[in-house]
mmCIF file with all atom_site columns, C-alpha atoms in Angstrom:
data_model
loop_
_atom_site.group_PDB
_atom_site.id
_atom_site.type_symbol
_atom_site.label_atom_id
_atom_site.label_alt_id
_atom_site.label_comp_id
_atom_site.label_asym_id
_atom_site.label_entity_id
_atom_site.label_seq_id
_atom_site.pdbx_PDB_ins_code
_atom_site.Cartn_x
_atom_site.Cartn_y
_atom_site.Cartn_z
_atom_site.occupancy
_atom_site.B_iso_or_equiv
_atom_site.pdbx_formal_charge
_atom_site.auth_seq_id
_atom_site.auth_comp_id
_atom_site.auth_asym_id
_atom_site.auth_atom_id
_atom_site.pdbx_PDB_model_num
ATOM 1   C CA . MET A 1 1   ? 88.660 145.922 30.486 1.00 0.00 ? 1   MET A CA 1
ATOM 2   C CA . GLY A 1 2   ? 89.594 144.111 33.725 1.00 0.00 ? 2   GLY A CA 1
ATOM 3   C CA . LEU A 1 3   ? 88.940 140.455 34.494 1.00 0.00 ? 3   LEU A CA 1
ATOM 4   C CA . GLY A 1 4   ? 86.016 141.283 36.800 1.00 0.00 ? 4   GLY A CA 1
ATOM 5   C CA . SER A 1 5   ? 84.425 143.486 34.140 1.00 0.00 ? 5   SER A CA 1
ATOM 6   C CA . MET A 1 6   ? 84.826 140.772 31.485 1.00 0.00 ? 6   MET A CA 1
ATOM 7   C CA . LYS A 1 7   ? 83.155 138.175 33.713 1.00 0.00 ? 7   LYS A CA 1
ATOM 8   C CA . HIS A 1 8   ? 80.389 140.673 34.484 1.00 0.00 ? 8   HIS A CA 1
ATOM 9   C CA . ALA A 1 9   ? 79.944 141.342 30.750 1.00 0.00 ? 9   ALA A CA 1
ATOM 10  C CA . ARG A 1 10  ? 79.793 137.583 30.028 1.00 0.00 ? 10  ARG A CA 1
ATOM 11  C CA . THR A 1 11  ? 77.233 137.102 32.775 1.00 0.00 ? 11  THR A CA 1
ATOM 12  C CA . LEU A 1 12  ? 75.103 139.949 31.414 1.00 0.00 ? 12  LEU A CA 1
ATOM 13  C CA . ALA A 1 13  ? 75.380 138.528 27.894 1.00 0.00 ? 13  ALA A CA 1
ATOM 14  C CA . ALA A 1 14  ? 74.320 135.076 29.089 1.00 0.00 ? 14  ALA A CA 1
ATOM 15  C CA . LEU A 1 15  ? 71.404 136.520 31.066 1.00 0.00 ? 15  LEU A CA 1
ATOM 16  C CA . SER A 1 16  ? 70.323 138.633 28.089 1.00 0.00 ? 16  SER A CA 1
ATOM 17  C CA . ILE A 1 17  ? 70.372 135.624 25.795 1.00 0.00 ? 17  ILE A CA 1
ATOM 18  C CA . GLY A 1 18  ? 68.483 133.544 28.346 1.00 0.00 ? 18  GLY A CA 1
ATOM 19  C CA . GLY A 1 19  ? 65.903 136.298 28.783 1.00 0.00 ? 19  GLY A CA 1
ATOM 20  C CA . ALA A 1 20  ? 65.447 136.619 25.031 1.00 0.00 ? 20  ALA A CA 1
ATOM 21  C CA . MET A 1 21  ? 64.841 132.879 24.745 1.00 0.00 ? 21  MET A CA 1
ATOM 22  C CA . LEU A 1 22  ? 62.233 132.970 27.481 1.00 0.00 ? 22  LEU A CA 1
ATOM 23  C CA . LEU A 1 23  ? 60.440 135.814 25.737 1.00 0.00 ? 23  LEU A CA 1
ATOM 24  C CA . THR A 1 24  ? 60.298 133.905 22.443 1.00 0.00 ? 24  THR A CA 1
ATOM 25  C CA . GLY A 1 25  ? 58.281 131.137 24.064 1.00 0.00 ? 25  GLY A CA 1
ATOM 26  C CA . CYS A 1 26  ? 60.715 128.371 23.059 1.00 0.00 ? 26  CYS A CA 1
ATOM 27  C CA . ALA A 1 27  ? 61.153 125.212 25.054 1.00 0.00 ? 27  ALA A CA 1
ATOM 28  C CA . SER A 1 28  ? 63.575 125.746 27.875 1.00 0.00 ? 28  SER A CA 1
ATOM 29  C CA . VAL A 1 29  ? 67.232 125.693 26.902 1.00 0.00 ? 29  VAL A CA 1
ATOM 30  C CA . ASN A 1 30  ? 69.819 123.820 28.913 1.00 0.00 ? 30  ASN A CA 1
ATOM 31  C CA . ARG A 1 31  ? 72.918 125.960 29.244 1.00 0.00 ? 31  ARG A CA 1
ATOM 32  C CA . VAL A 1 32  ? 76.434 125.123 30.276 1.00 0.00 ? 32  VAL A CA 1
ATOM 33  C CA . GLU A 1 33  ? 78.650 128.180 30.535 1.00 0.00 ? 33  GLU A CA 1
ATOM 34  C CA . THR A 1 34  ? 82.389 128.447 30.878 1.00 0.00 ? 34  THR A CA 1
ATOM 35  C CA . ALA A 1 35  ? 83.894 130.134 33.914 1.00 0.00 ? 35  ALA A CA 1
ATOM 36  C CA . ASP A 1 36  ? 87.278 131.102 32.508 1.00 0.00 ? 36  ASP A CA 1
ATOM 37  C CA . THR A 1 37  ? 89.434 130.556 29.440 1.00 0.00 ? 37  THR A CA 1
ATOM 38  C CA . ASP A 1 38  ? 92.181 128.362 30.878 1.00 0.00 ? 38  ASP A CA 1
ATOM 39  C CA . GLU A 1 39  ? 93.119 126.314 27.809 1.00 0.00 ? 39  GLU A CA 1
ATOM 40  C CA . SER A 1 40  ? 93.461 123.012 29.622 1.00 0.00 ? 40  SER A CA 1
ATOM 41  C CA . ASN A 1 41  ? 90.248 122.866 31.623 1.00 0.00 ? 41  ASN A CA 1
ATOM 42  C CA . ILE A 1 42  ? 87.231 125.136 31.507 1.00 0.00 ? 42  ILE A CA 1
ATOM 43  C CA . THR A 1 43  ? 84.952 124.400 34.430 1.00 0.00 ? 43  THR A CA 1
ATOM 44  C CA . ALA A 1 44  ? 81.184 124.593 34.295 1.00 0.00 ? 44  ALA A CA 1
ATOM 45  C CA . ARG A 1 45  ? 79.783 127.725 35.900 1.00 0.00 ? 45  ARG A CA 1
ATOM 46  C CA . GLN A 1 46  ? 76.114 127.064 35.356 1.00 0.00 ? 46  GLN A CA 1
ATOM 47  C CA . VAL A 1 47  ? 74.068 124.098 34.199 1.00 0.00 ? 47  VAL A CA 1
ATOM 48  C CA . SER A 1 48  ? 70.377 124.624 33.619 1.00 0.00 ? 48  SER A CA 1
ATOM 49  C CA . ARG A 1 49  ? 68.236 121.796 32.250 1.00 0.00 ? 49  ARG A CA 1
ATOM 50  C CA . ASP A 1 50  ? 64.547 121.318 31.631 1.00 0.00 ? 50  ASP A CA 1
ATOM 51  C CA . SER A 1 51  ? 62.873 118.814 33.944 1.00 0.00 ? 51  SER A CA 1
ATOM 52  C CA . SER A 1 52  ? 62.898 115.935 31.450 1.00 0.00 ? 52  SER A CA 1
ATOM 53  C CA . LEU A 1 53  ? 66.627 116.198 30.697 1.00 0.00 ? 53  LEU A CA 1
ATOM 54  C CA . SER A 1 54  ? 67.627 116.843 34.305 1.00 0.00 ? 54  SER A CA 1
ATOM 55  C CA . ARG A 1 55  ? 66.057 113.518 35.317 1.00 0.00 ? 55  ARG A CA 1
ATOM 56  C CA . ASP A 1 56  ? 68.008 111.490 32.768 1.00 0.00 ? 56  ASP A CA 1
ATOM 57  C CA . VAL A 1 57  ? 70.966 113.382 31.299 1.00 0.00 ? 57  VAL A CA 1
ATOM 58  C CA . SER A 1 58  ? 73.902 114.555 33.397 1.00 0.00 ? 58  SER A CA 1
ATOM 59  C CA . ILE A 1 59  ? 76.764 116.856 32.438 1.00 0.00 ? 59  ILE A CA 1
ATOM 60  C CA . ARG A 1 60  ? 80.032 115.023 33.148 1.00 0.00 ? 60  ARG A CA 1
ATOM 61  C CA . SER A 1 61  ? 82.512 117.745 32.178 1.00 0.00 ? 61  SER A CA 1
ATOM 62  C CA . VAL A 1 62  ? 83.060 120.916 30.181 1.00 0.00 ? 62  VAL A CA 1
ATOM 63  C CA . ARG A 1 63  ? 86.454 121.629 28.692 1.00 0.00 ? 63  ARG A CA 1
ATOM 64  C CA . GLY A 1 64  ? 87.979 124.033 26.251 1.00 0.00 ? 64  GLY A CA 1
ATOM 65  C CA . SER A 1 65  ? 91.238 124.344 24.395 1.00 0.00 ? 65  SER A CA 1
ATOM 66  C CA . ILE A 1 66  ? 92.791 126.243 21.531 1.00 0.00 ? 66  ILE A CA 1
ATOM 67  C CA . VAL A 1 67  ? 93.046 124.260 18.276 1.00 0.00 ? 67  VAL A CA 1
ATOM 68  C CA . ASP A 1 68  ? 94.881 125.902 15.362 1.00 0.00 ? 68  ASP A CA 1
ATOM 69  C CA . GLY A 1 69  ? 94.307 129.318 16.932 1.00 0.00 ? 69  GLY A CA 1
ATOM 70  C CA . ARG A 1 70  ? 90.570 128.816 17.534 1.00 0.00 ? 70  ARG A CA 1
ATOM 71  C CA . MET A 1 71  ? 88.624 127.928 20.676 1.00 0.00 ? 71  MET A CA 1
ATOM 72  C CA . MET A 1 72  ? 87.229 124.400 20.876 1.00 0.00 ? 72  MET A CA 1
ATOM 73  C CA . GLY A 1 73  ? 84.469 123.596 23.351 1.00 0.00 ? 73  GLY A CA 1
ATOM 74  C CA . GLN A 1 74  ? 83.793 120.076 24.589 1.00 0.00 ? 74  GLN A CA 1
ATOM 75  C CA . LEU A 1 75  ? 80.857 118.838 26.647 1.00 0.00 ? 75  LEU A CA 1
ATOM 76  C CA . ILE A 1 76  ? 80.569 115.269 27.962 1.00 0.00 ? 76  ILE A CA 1
ATOM 77  C CA . VAL A 1 77  ? 77.008 114.104 28.696 1.00 0.00 ? 77  VAL A CA 1
ATOM 78  C CA . ARG A 1 78  ? 75.629 110.831 30.075 1.00 0.00 ? 78  ARG A CA 1
ATOM 79  C CA . ASN A 1 79  ? 72.192 109.248 29.897 1.00 0.00 ? 79  ASN A CA 1
ATOM 80  C CA . ASN A 1 80  ? 71.413 107.948 33.392 1.00 0.00 ? 80  ASN A CA 1
ATOM 81  C CA . GLY A 1 81  ? 67.859 106.998 32.439 1.00 0.00 ? 81  GLY A CA 1
ATOM 82  C CA . ARG A 1 82  ? 66.406 103.712 31.234 1.00 0.00 ? 82  ARG A CA 1
ATOM 83  C CA . SER A 1 83  ? 65.414 104.835 27.748 1.00 0.00 ? 83  SER A CA 1
ATOM 84  C CA . ARG A 1 84  ? 66.913 106.535 24.708 1.00 0.00 ? 84  ARG A CA 1
ATOM 85  C CA . ARG A 1 85  ? 66.983 110.365 24.951 1.00 0.00 ? 85  ARG A CA 1
ATOM 86  C CA . GLU A 1 86  ? 66.787 112.571 21.856 1.00 0.00 ? 86  GLU A CA 1
ATOM 87  C CA . PHE A 1 87  ? 68.281 116.056 22.080 1.00 0.00 ? 87  PHE A CA 1
ATOM 88  C CA . ARG A 1 88  ? 69.716 118.875 20.014 1.00 0.00 ? 88  ARG A CA 1
ATOM 89  C CA . TYR A 1 89  ? 72.619 121.118 20.909 1.00 0.00 ? 89  TYR A CA 1
ATOM 90  C CA . ASN A 1 90  ? 74.254 124.339 19.828 1.00 0.00 ? 90  ASN A CA 1
ATOM 91  C CA . VAL A 1 91  ? 77.238 126.423 20.916 1.00 0.00 ? 91  VAL A CA 1
ATOM 92  C CA . LEU A 1 92  ? 77.317 130.211 21.274 1.00 0.00 ? 92  LEU A CA 1
ATOM 93  C CA . TRP A 1 93  ? 80.743 131.876 21.036 1.00 0.00 ? 93  TRP A CA 1
ATOM 94  C CA . PHE A 1 94  ? 81.868 135.047 22.820 1.00 0.00 ? 94  PHE A CA 1
ATOM 95  C CA . ASN A 1 95  ? 84.907 137.304 22.489 1.00 0.00 ? 95  ASN A CA 1
ATOM 96  C CA . ALA A 1 96  ? 87.056 138.649 25.337 1.00 0.00 ? 96  ALA A CA 1
ATOM 97  C CA . ASP A 1 97  ? 84.603 141.546 25.829 1.00 0.00 ? 97  ASP A CA 1
ATOM 98  C CA . GLY A 1 98  ? 81.687 139.156 26.365 1.00 0.00 ? 98  GLY A CA 1
ATOM 99  C CA . MET A 1 99  ? 80.099 139.963 23.001 1.00 0.00 ? 99  MET A CA 1
ATOM 100 C CA . GLN A 1 100 ? 78.552 137.098 21.047 1.00 0.00 ? 100 GLN A CA 1
ATOM 101 C CA . ILE A 1 101 ? 80.371 136.381 17.786 1.00 0.00 ? 101 ILE A CA 1
ATOM 102 C CA . ASP A 1 102 ? 79.945 133.874 14.921 1.00 0.00 ? 102 ASP A CA 1
ATOM 103 C CA . ARG A 1 103 ? 76.161 134.218 15.091 1.00 0.00 ? 103 ARG A CA 1
ATOM 104 C CA . GLY A 1 104 ? 75.702 133.050 11.498 1.00 0.00 ? 104 GLY A CA 1
ATOM 105 C CA . ALA A 1 105 ? 77.789 129.926 12.103 1.00 0.00 ? 105 ALA A CA 1
ATOM 106 C CA . SER A 1 106 ? 75.585 128.783 14.988 1.00 0.00 ? 106 SER A CA 1
ATOM 107 C CA . THR A 1 107 ? 73.631 125.652 13.973 1.00 0.00 ? 107 THR A CA 1
ATOM 108 C CA . TRP A 1 108 ? 71.702 123.060 15.949 1.00 0.00 ? 108 TRP A CA 1
ATOM 109 C CA . THR A 1 109 ? 72.840 119.431 15.805 1.00 0.00 ? 109 THR A CA 1
ATOM 110 C CA . TYR A 1 110 ? 70.449 116.578 16.591 1.00 0.00 ? 110 TYR A CA 1
ATOM 111 C CA . ASP A 1 111 ? 71.777 113.588 18.530 1.00 0.00 ? 111 ASP A CA 1
ATOM 112 C CA . HIS A 1 112 ? 70.715 110.907 21.011 1.00 0.00 ? 112 HIS A CA 1
ATOM 113 C CA . LEU A 1 113 ? 71.950 108.892 23.967 1.00 0.00 ? 113 LEU A CA 1
ATOM 114 C CA . VAL A 1 114 ? 70.930 105.307 24.671 1.00 0.00 ? 114 VAL A CA 1
ATOM 115 C CA . SER A 1 115 ? 70.519 104.218 28.272 1.00 0.00 ? 115 SER A CA 1
ATOM 116 C CA . GLY A 1 116 ? 73.877 104.289 30.082 1.00 0.00 ? 116 GLY A CA 1
ATOM 117 C CA . GLU A 1 117 ? 75.727 105.934 27.174 1.00 0.00 ? 117 GLU A CA 1
ATOM 118 C CA . THR A 1 118 ? 78.290 108.708 27.633 1.00 0.00 ? 118 THR A CA 1
ATOM 119 C CA . LYS A 1 119 ? 79.000 110.964 24.657 1.00 0.00 ? 119 LYS A CA 1
ATOM 120 C CA . THR A 1 120 ? 81.413 113.789 23.884 1.00 0.00 ? 120 THR A CA 1
ATOM 121 C CA . LEU A 1 121 ? 80.007 116.815 22.033 1.00 0.00 ? 121 LEU A CA 1
ATOM 122 C CA . GLN A 1 122 ? 82.520 119.182 20.427 1.00 0.00 ? 122 GLN A CA 1
ATOM 123 C CA . ARG A 1 123 ? 82.511 122.362 18.391 1.00 0.00 ? 123 ARG A CA 1
ATOM 124 C CA . ILE A 1 124 ? 85.264 124.664 17.141 1.00 0.00 ? 124 ILE A CA 1
ATOM 125 C CA . ALA A 1 125 ? 84.678 128.416 16.810 1.00 0.00 ? 125 ALA A CA 1
ATOM 126 C CA . GLN A 1 126 ? 84.854 129.849 13.303 1.00 0.00 ? 126 GLN A CA 1
ATOM 127 C CA . SER A 1 127 ? 86.518 133.021 14.582 1.00 0.00 ? 127 SER A CA 1
ATOM 128 C CA . PRO A 1 128 ? 89.950 133.125 16.219 1.00 0.00 ? 128 PRO A CA 1
ATOM 129 C CA . GLY A 1 129 ? 88.538 135.900 18.452 1.00 0.00 ? 129 GLY A CA 1
ATOM 130 C CA . ALA A 1 130 ? 86.383 133.472 20.461 1.00 0.00 ? 130 ALA A CA 1
ATOM 131 C CA . THR A 1 131 ? 87.534 133.174 24.069 1.00 0.00 ? 131 THR A CA 1
ATOM 132 C CA . ASP A 1 132 ? 84.410 131.797 25.753 1.00 0.00 ? 132 ASP A CA 1
ATOM 133 C CA . PHE A 1 133 ? 81.427 129.617 24.883 1.00 0.00 ? 133 PHE A CA 1
ATOM 134 C CA . VAL A 1 134 ? 77.990 128.474 26.033 1.00 0.00 ? 134 VAL A CA 1
ATOM 135 C CA . PHE A 1 135 ? 76.568 125.045 25.177 1.00 0.00 ? 135 PHE A CA 1
ATOM 136 C CA . GLN A 1 136 ? 72.778 124.978 24.727 1.00 0.00 ? 136 GLN A CA 1
ATOM 137 C CA . ILE A 1 137 ? 70.857 121.691 24.926 1.00 0.00 ? 137 ILE A CA 1
ATOM 138 C CA . HIS A 1 138 ? 67.161 121.077 24.155 1.00 0.00 ? 138 HIS A CA 1
ATOM 139 C CA . GLY A 1 139 ? 65.419 117.823 24.907 1.00 0.00 ? 139 GLY A CA 1
ATOM 140 C CA . VAL A 1 140 ? 63.468 116.427 21.947 1.00 0.00 ? 140 VAL A CA 1
ATOM 141 C CA . ASP A 1 141 ? 60.488 114.318 23.000 1.00 0.00 ? 141 ASP A CA 1
#
């Protein structure tokens, strides 16, 4: 599969997941997707936040690297608002073909940011086959 086809497959996978979440009636999910798998710096391709998080919480950077043969995703977020923000986050992992993997290992983590705080969120894929990832963030009010 060529590079263009892999990116197309990843885009379709991300859109499918996003569509499925909309159909379930859940609160909107904030998504940060990787654009490529350069080990030193994975740039954000898309950031989508619900209105409450977009007012207060900004995405500072998205990075990825290989740690002991497995993909590690890192997201740096900052609370630009005047009050504490509660949120939960999760990471979806994808293989080189754009297929989601490690579905059973996907768990939500609750966290918070006080006003002005910057925090680094990290996860490491369970499978060495992970080459791409998507961070999901929900505001908790």
